Short mmCIF file of C-alpha atoms in Angstrom, two decimals:
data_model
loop_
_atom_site.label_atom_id
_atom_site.label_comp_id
_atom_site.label_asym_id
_atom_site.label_seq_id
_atom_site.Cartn_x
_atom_site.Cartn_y
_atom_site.Cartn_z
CA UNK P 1246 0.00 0.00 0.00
CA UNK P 1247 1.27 3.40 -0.92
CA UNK P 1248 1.12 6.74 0.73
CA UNK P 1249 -1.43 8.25 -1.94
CA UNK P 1250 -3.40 5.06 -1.50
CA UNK P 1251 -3.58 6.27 2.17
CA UNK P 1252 -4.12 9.50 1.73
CA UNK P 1253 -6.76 8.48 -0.69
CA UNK P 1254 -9.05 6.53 2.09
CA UNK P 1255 -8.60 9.43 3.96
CA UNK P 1256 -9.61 11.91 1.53
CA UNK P 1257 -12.65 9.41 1.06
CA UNK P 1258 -13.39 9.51 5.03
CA UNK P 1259 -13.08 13.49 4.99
CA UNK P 1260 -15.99 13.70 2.12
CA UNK P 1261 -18.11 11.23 3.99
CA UNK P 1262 -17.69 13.00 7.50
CA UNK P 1263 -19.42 16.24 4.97
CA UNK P 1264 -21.69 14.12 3.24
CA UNK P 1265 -23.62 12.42 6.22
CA UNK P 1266 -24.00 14.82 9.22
CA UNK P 1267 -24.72 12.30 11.44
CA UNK P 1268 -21.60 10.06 10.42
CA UNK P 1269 -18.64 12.15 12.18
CA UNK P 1270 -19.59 11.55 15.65
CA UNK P 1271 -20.94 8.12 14.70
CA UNK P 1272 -19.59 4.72 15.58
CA UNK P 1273 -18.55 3.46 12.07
CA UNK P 1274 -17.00 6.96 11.66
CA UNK P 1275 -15.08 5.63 14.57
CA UNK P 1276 -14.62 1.99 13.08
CA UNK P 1277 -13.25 3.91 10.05
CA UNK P 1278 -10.87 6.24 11.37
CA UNK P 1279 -9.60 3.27 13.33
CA UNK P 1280 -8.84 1.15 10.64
CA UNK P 1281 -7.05 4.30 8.79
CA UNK P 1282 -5.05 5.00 11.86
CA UNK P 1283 -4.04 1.51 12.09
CA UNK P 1284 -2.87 1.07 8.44
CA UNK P 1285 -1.24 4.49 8.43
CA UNK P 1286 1.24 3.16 11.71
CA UNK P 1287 1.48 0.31 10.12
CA UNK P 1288 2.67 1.52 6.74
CA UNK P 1289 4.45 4.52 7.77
CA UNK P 1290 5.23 4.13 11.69
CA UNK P 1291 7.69 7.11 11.49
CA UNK P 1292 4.93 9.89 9.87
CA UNK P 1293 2.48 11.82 12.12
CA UNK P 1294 -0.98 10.96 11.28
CA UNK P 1295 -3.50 12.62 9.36
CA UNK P 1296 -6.52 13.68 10.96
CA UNK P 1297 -9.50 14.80 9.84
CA UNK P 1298 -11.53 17.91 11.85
CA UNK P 1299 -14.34 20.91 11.75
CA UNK P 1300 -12.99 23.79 10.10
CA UNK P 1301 -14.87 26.94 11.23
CA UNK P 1302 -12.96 29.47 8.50
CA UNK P 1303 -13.99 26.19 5.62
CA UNK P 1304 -17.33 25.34 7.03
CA UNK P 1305 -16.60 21.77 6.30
CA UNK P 1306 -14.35 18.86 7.64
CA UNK P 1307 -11.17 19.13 6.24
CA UNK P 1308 -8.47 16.75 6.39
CA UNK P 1309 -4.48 18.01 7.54
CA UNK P 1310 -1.62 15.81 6.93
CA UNK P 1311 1.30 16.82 9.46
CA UNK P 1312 4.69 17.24 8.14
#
């Protein structure tokens, strides 16, 4: 699995988190994210990990990828 896979599902979890308002807080948002987290330690142990949050100034969830 490559990075841009990766950052792919992510991307994928960030539109459905402003797709569905009741899937953010939800508990196969939190199966999701999980299973994200896990690959991305897994893959690249040495990288921060993405997250994905509310952004006030977007009005949206917006993903960040720490350098």
């Amino acid at each position: 699995m490559t990075k841009a896979d990766l950052l792919k599902d992510w991307e994928k979890f960030r539109a459905d988190c402003n797709k569905d308002s009741g899937y953010p807080n939800s508990h196969v948002a939190g199966l999701d994210r999980g299973e994200l987290e896990d690959a991305w330690k897994k893959h690249f142990p040495n990288d921060l990990l993405p997250y994905v949050e509310w952004s006030m100034e977007h009005g949206e969830y917006v993903l960040h990828i720490p350098t």
